Tab-separated table of C-alpha atoms and ligand atoms in Angstrom:
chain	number	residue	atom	x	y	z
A	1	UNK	CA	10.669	13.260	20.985
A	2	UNK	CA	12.097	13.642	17.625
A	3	UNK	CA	9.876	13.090	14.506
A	4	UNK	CA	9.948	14.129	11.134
A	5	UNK	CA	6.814	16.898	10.661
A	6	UNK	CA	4.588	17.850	7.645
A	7	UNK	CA	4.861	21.373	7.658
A	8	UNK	CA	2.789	22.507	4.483
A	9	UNK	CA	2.981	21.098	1.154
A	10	UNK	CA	6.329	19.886	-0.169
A	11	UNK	CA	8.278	20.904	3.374
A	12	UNK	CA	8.931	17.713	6.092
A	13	UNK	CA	11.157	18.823	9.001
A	14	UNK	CA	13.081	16.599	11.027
A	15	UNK	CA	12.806	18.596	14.487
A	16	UNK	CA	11.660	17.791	18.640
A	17	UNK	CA	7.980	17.704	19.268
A	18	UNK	CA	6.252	17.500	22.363
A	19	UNK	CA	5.829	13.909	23.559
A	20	UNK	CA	2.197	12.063	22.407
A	21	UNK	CA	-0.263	12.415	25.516
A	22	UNK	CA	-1.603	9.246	26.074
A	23	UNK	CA	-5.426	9.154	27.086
A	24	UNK	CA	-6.870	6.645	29.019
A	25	UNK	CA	-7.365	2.760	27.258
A	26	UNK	CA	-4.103	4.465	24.676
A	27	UNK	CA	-1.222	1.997	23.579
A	28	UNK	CA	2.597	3.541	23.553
A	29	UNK	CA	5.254	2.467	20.862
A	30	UNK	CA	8.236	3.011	20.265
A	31	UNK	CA	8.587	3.117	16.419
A	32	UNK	CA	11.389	0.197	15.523
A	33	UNK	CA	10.557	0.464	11.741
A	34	UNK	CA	8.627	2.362	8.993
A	35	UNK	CA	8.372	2.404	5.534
A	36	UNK	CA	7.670	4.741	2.908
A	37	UNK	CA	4.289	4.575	0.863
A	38	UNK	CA	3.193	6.247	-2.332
A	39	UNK	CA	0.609	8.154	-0.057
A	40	UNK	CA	3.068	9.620	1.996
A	41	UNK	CA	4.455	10.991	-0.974
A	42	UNK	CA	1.060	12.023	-2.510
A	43	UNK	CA	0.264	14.213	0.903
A	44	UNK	CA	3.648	15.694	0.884
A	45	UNK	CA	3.355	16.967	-2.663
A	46	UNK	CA	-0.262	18.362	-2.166
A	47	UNK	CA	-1.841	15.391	-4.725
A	48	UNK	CA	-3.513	14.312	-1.537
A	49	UNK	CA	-5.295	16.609	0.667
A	50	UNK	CA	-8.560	14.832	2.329
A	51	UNK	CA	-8.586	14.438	6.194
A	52	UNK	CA	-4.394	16.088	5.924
A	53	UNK	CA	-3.178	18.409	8.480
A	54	UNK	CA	-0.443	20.856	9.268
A	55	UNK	CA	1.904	20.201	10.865
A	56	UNK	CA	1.118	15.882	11.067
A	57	UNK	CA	3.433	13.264	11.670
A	58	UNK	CA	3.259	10.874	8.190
A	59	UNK	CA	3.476	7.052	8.110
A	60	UNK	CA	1.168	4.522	8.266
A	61	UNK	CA	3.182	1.615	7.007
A	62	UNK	CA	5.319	0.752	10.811
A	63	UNK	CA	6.379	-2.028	13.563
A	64	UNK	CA	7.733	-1.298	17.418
A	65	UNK	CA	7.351	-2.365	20.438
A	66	UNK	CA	5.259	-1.591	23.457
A	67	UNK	CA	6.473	1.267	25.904
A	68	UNK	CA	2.928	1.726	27.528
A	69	UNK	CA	0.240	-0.713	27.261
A	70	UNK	CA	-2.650	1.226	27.575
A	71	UNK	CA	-3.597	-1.519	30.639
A	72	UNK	CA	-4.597	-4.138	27.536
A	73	UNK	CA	-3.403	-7.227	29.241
A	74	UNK	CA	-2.594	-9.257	25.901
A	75	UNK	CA	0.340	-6.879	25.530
A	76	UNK	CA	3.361	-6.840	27.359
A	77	UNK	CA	5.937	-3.779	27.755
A	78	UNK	CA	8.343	-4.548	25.118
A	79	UNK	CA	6.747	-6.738	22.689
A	80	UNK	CA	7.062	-6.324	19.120
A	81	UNK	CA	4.342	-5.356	17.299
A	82	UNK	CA	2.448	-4.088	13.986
A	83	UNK	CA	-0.787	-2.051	13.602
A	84	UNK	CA	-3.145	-2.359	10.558
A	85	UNK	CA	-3.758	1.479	10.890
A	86	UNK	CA	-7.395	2.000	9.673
A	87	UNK	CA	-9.495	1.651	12.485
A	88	UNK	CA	-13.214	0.573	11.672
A	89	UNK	CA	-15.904	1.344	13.699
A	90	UNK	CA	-17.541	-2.132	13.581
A	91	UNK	CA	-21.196	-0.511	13.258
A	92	UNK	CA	-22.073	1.285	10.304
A	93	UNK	CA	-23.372	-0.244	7.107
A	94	UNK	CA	-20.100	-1.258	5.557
A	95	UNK	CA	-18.722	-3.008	8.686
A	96	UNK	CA	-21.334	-5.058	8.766
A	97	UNK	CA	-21.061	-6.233	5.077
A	98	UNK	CA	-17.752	-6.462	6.430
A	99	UNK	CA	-16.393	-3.939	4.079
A	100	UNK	CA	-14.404	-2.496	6.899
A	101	UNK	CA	-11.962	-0.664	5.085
A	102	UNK	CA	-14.910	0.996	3.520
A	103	UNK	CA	-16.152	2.115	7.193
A	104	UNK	CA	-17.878	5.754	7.082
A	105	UNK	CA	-16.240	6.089	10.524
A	106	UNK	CA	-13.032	5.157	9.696
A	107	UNK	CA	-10.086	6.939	11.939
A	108	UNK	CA	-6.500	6.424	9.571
A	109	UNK	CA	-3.008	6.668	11.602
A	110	UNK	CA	-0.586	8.564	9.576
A	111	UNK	CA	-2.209	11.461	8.577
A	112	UNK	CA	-5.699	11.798	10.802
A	113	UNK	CA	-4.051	10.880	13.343
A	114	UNK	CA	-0.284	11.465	13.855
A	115	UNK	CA	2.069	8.760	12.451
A	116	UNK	CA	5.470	6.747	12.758
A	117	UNK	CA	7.960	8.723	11.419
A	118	UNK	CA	9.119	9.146	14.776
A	119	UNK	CA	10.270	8.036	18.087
A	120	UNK	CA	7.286	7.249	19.571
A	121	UNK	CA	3.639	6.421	18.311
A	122	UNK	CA	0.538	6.495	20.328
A	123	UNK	CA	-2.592	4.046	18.841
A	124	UNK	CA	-5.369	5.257	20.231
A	125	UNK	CA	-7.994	2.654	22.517
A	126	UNK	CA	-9.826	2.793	19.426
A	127	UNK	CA	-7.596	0.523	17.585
A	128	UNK	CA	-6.452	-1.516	20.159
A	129	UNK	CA	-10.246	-2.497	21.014
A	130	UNK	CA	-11.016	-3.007	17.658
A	131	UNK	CA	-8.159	-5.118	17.439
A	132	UNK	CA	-5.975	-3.748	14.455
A	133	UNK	CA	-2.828	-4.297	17.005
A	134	UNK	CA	-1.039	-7.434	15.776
A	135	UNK	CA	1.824	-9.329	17.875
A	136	UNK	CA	4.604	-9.665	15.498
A	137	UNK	CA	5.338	-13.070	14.533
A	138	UNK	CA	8.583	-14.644	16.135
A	139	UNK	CA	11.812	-14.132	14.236
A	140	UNK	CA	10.106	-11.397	11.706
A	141	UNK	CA	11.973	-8.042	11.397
A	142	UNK	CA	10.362	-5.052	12.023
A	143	UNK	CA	10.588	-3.220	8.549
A	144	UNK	CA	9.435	-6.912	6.979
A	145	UNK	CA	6.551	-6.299	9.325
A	146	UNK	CA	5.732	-2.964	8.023
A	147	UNK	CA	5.626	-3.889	5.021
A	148	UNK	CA	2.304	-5.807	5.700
A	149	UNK	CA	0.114	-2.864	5.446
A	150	UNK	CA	1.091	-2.606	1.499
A	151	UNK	CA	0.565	-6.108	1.290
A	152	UNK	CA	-2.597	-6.324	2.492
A	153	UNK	CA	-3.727	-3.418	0.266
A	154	UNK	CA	-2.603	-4.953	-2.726
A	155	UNK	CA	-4.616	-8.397	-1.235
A	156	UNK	CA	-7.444	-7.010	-1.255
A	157	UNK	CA	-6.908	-5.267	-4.649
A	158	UNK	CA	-6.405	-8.810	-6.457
A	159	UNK	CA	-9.634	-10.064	-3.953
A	160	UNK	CA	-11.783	-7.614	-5.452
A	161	UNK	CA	-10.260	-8.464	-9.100
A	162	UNK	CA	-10.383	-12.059	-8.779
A	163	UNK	CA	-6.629	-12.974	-9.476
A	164	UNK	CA	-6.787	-17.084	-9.658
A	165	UNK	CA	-4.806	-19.664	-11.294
A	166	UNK	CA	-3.909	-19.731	-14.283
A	167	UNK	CA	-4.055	-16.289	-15.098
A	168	UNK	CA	-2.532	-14.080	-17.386
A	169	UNK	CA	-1.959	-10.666	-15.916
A	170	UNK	CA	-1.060	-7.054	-16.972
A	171	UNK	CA	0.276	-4.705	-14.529
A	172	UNK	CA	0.872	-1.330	-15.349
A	173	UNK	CA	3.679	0.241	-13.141
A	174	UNK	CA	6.391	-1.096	-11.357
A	175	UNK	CA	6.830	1.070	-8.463
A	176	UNK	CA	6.822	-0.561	-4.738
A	177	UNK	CA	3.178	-1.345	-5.346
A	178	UNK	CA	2.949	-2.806	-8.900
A	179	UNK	CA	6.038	-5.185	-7.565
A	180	UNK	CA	3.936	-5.972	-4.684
A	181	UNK	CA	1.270	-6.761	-6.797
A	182	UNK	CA	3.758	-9.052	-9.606
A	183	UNK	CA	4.740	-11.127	-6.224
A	184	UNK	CA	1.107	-12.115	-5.198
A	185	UNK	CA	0.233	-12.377	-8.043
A	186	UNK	CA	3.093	-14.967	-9.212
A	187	UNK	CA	1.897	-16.399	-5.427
A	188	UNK	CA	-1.957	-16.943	-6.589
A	189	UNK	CA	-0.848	-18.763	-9.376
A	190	UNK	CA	-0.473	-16.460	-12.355
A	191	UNK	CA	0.671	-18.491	-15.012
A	192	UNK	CA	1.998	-15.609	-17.105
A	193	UNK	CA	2.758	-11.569	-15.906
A	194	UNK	CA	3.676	-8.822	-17.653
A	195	UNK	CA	4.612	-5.192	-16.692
A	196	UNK	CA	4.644	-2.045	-18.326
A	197	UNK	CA	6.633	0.432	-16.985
A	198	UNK	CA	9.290	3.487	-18.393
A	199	UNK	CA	11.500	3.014	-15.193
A	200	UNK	CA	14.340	0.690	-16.656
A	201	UNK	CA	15.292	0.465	-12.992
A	202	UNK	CA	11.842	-0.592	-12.051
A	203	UNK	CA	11.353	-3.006	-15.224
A	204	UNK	CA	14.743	-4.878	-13.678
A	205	UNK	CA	13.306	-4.779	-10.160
A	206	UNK	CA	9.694	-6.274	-11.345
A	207	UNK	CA	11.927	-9.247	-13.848
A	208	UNK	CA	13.973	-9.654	-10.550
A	209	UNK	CA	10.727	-10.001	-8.343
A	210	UNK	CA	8.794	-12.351	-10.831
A	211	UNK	CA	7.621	-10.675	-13.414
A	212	UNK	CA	7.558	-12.919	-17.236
A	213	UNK	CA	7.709	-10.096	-19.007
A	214	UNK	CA	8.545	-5.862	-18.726
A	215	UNK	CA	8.281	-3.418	-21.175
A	216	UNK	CA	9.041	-0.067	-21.827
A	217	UNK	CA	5.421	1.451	-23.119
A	218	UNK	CA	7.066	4.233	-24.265
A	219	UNK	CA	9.258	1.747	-26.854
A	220	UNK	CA	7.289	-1.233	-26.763
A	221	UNK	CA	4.126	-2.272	-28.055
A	222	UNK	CA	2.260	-3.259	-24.915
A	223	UNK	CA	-1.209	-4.575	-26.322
A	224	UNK	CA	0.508	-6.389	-29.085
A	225	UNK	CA	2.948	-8.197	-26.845
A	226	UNK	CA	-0.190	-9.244	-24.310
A	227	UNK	CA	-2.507	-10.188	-27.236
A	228	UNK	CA	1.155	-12.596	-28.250
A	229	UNK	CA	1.530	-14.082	-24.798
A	230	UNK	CA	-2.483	-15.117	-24.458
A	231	UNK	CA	-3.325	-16.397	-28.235
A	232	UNK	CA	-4.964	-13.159	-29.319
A	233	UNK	CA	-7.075	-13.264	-26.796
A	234	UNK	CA	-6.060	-10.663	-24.020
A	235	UNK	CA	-5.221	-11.025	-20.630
A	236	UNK	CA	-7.228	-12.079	-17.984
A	237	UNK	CA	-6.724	-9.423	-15.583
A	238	UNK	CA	-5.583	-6.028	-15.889
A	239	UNK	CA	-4.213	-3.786	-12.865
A	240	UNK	CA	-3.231	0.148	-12.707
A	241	UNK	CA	-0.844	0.182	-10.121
A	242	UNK	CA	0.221	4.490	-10.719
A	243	UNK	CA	-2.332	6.816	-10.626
A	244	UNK	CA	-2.207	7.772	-14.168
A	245	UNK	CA	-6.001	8.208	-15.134
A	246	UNK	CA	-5.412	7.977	-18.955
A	247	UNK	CA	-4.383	4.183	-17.770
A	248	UNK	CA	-7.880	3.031	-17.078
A	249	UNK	CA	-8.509	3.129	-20.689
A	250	UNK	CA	-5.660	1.510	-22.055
A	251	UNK	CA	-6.340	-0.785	-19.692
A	252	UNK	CA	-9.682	-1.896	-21.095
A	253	UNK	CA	-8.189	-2.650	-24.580
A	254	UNK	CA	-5.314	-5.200	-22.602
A	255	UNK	CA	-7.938	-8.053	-21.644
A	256	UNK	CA	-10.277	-10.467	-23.105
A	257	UNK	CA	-13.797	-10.851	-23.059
A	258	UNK	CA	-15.132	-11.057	-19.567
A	259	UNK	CA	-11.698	-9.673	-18.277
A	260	UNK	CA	-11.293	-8.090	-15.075
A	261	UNK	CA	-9.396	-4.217	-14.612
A	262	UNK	CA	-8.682	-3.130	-11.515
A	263	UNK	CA	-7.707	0.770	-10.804
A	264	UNK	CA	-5.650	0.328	-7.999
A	265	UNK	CA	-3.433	3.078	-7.387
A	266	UNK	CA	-4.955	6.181	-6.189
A	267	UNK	CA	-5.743	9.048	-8.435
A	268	UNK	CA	-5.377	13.043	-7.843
A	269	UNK	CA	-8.426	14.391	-6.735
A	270	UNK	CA	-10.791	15.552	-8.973
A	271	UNK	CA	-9.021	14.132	-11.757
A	272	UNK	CA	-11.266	12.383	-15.223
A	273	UNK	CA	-10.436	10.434	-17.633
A	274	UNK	CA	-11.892	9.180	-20.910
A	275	UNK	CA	-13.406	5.534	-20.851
A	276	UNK	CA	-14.355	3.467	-23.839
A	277	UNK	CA	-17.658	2.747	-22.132
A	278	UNK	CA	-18.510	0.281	-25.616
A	279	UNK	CA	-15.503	-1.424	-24.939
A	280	UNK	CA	-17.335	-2.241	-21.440
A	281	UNK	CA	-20.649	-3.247	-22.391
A	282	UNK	CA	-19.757	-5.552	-25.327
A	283	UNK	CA	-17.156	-7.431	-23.558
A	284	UNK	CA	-18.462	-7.774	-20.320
A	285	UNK	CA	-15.954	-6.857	-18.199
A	286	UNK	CA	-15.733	-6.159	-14.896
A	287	UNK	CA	-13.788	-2.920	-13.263
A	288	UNK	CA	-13.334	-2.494	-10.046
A	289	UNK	CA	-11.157	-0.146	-7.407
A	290	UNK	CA	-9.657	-1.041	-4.493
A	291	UNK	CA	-9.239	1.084	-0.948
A	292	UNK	CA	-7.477	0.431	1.873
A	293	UNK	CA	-7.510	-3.094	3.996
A	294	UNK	CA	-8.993	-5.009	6.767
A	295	UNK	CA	-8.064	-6.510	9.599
A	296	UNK	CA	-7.839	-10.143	7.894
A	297	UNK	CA	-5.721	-8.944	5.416
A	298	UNK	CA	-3.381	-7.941	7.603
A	299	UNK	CA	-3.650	-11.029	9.820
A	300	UNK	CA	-3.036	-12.693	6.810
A	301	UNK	CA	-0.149	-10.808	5.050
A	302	UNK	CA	1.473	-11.061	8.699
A	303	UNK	CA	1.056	-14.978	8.411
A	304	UNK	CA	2.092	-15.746	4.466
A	305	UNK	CA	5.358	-13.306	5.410
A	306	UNK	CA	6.064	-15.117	8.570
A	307	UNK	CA	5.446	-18.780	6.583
A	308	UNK	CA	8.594	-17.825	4.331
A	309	UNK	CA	6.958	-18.473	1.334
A	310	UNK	CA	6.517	-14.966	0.213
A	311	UNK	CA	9.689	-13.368	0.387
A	312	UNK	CA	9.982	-9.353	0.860
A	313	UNK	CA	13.344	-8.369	1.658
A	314	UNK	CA	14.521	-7.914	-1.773
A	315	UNK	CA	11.581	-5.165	-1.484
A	316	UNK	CA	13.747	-3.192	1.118
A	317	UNK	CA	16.248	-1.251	-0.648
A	318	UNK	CA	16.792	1.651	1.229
A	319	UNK	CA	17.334	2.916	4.716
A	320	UNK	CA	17.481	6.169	6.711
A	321	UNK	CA	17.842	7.173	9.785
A	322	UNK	CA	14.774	9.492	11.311
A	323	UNK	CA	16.889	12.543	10.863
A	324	UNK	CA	17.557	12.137	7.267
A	325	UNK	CA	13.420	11.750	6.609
A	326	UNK	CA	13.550	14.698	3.741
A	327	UNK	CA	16.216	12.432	1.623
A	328	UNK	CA	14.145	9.296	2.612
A	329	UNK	CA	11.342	10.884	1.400
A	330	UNK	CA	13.085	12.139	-2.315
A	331	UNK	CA	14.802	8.695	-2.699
A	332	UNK	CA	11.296	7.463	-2.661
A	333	UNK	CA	9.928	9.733	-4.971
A	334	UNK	CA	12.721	8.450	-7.435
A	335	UNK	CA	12.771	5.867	-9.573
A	336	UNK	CA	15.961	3.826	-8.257
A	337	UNK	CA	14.465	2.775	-4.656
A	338	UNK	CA	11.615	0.046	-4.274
A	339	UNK	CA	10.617	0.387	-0.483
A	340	UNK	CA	12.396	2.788	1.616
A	341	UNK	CA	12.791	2.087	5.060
A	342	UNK	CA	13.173	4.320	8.464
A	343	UNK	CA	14.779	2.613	10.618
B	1	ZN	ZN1	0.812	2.460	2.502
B	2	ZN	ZN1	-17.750	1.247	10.193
């Protein structure tokens, strides 16, 4: 088949690899859909090297439908479907505080495991008995479908933060994931959002999605204009959404007493940063991370897409062919494209 292969750091090939072997209980798709995701980018540039290897097949973020079924009777040759692709093992101590995507056994397609950004996929029995295939929804399209693994990261990012009604809400970046995050959060009832970001392309993208407010924190007082929107007080909820560690502080000083912060976006590894640990203790507030997703929040990202009611097209605004992965790649690096699409 032809797939687009990690070589080493910074090199992706488009080239023919051997077919996937299929072992007993394993699932065959052919890949309809898949979309780029800052991780992709952080592997290929070296910023992310735990559990990579060379050469992999990337992409982690896909929808196809069924060439083999793996003898699992609930699918059908030919059906459309989506994969949440971290597999939990359903036993250790996280799974059963169902913290799932927390699982110490946790098996992640797209870089463990060889990806989508190809012809074919294989999903391993593993994730078929554990149940992370999904039937696509009727009428969805596939790269709307793969965009339901972002989705549900970013759900369970404002889950662990608490984003509720009423809020007001800082997010800092704009790239496909801080956009993500201004749509559910305008969905959970944010009554006011702002965005800091030095894109101009990606302010316009996060005013177009929803956002109340974008600013250029390069230009643009950021803490002044948040302490102006909530009465002096500060915003309710704060959220890194680039992996900028210098962030997590500022991010401290942007809400009120009791205010949540949320370091979303993944950082390089072994990377520190300075924290007002004062600024903590006398306010009260509450930071948290956020990894991954579980099955639920991909059931449930599937559903609120399929209701109509959260709209992601807009999100999709570019597409390549498989052979042209290396540009897909770059345009996704760059500031001008929100989600990037192989289709
Ligand atoms: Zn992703
Ligand atoms: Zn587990």
């Amino acid at each position: 088949m032809k797939a687009g292969v990690l070589e080493k750091v910074n090199k992706v090939r488009f080239c023919t690899v051997a077919d996937p072997v299929l072992a007993p209980g394993d699932m065959l798709l052919k890949v309809r859909a898949a979309t780029v995701c800052g991780t992709d980018i952080r592997i290929l540039r070296g910023r992310k090297t735990a559990g990579i290897r060379y050469p992999s097949i990337l992409g982690h973020e896909f929808a196809g439908t069924v060439v083999e079924t793996g003898g699992h009777s609930q699918f059908h040759p030919g059906q459309a479907v989506c994969v949440c692709p971290q597999f939990a093992c359903g036993k250790c101590e996280y799974c059963i505080r169902g913290a799932e995507n927390l699982c110490r056994n946790m098996t992640a397609m797209g870089y463990e495991i060889d990806g989508a950004f190809a012809e074919y996929v294989r999903i391993p029995a593993r994730g078929i008995e554990a149940g992370n295939v999904f039937a696509m929804p009727e009428g969805m399209s596939f790269e709307t479908a793969a965009l339901a693994e972002p989705l549900s990261c970013v759900m369970n990012g404002q889950e662990r933060v608490g984003v509720t009604i009423g809020d007001a809400v800082v997010i800092l970046g704009a790239g496909p994931i801080g956009i993500l995050h201004v749509k559910l959060a305008r969905f959970a009832g944010a009554r006011h959002i702002i965005v800091s970001e030095p894109n101009e392309l990606r302010r316009k993208a996060a005013l177009a999605e929803g956002a109340d407010v974008v600013l250029d924190p390069g230009v643009e007082d950021l803490i002044e204009t948040v302490r102006a929107a909530t009465g002096g007080l500060g915003a309710d909820v704060a959220i890194v959404a680039i992996g900028v560690p210098s962030l997590a502080n500022d991010a401290l000083k942007l809400v009120r007493y009791r205010g949540r912060v949320s370091l979303f976006a993944g950082f390089s590894k072994d990377v520190q940063a300075e924290i007002d640990v004062n600024a903590i203790h006398y306010n009260e507030l509450m930071v948290t991370g956020s990894f991954g997703l579980t099955r639920l929040q991909f059931q449930r990202s599937l559903q609120l897409i399929a209701s109509g009611h959260l709209k992601l097209e807009t999100l999709l605004t570019h597409r390549f062919r498989l052979e042209d992965i290396e540009t897909a790649l770059q345009v996704a690096e760059q500031g001008a494209a929100i989600k990037v699409a192989i289709v």
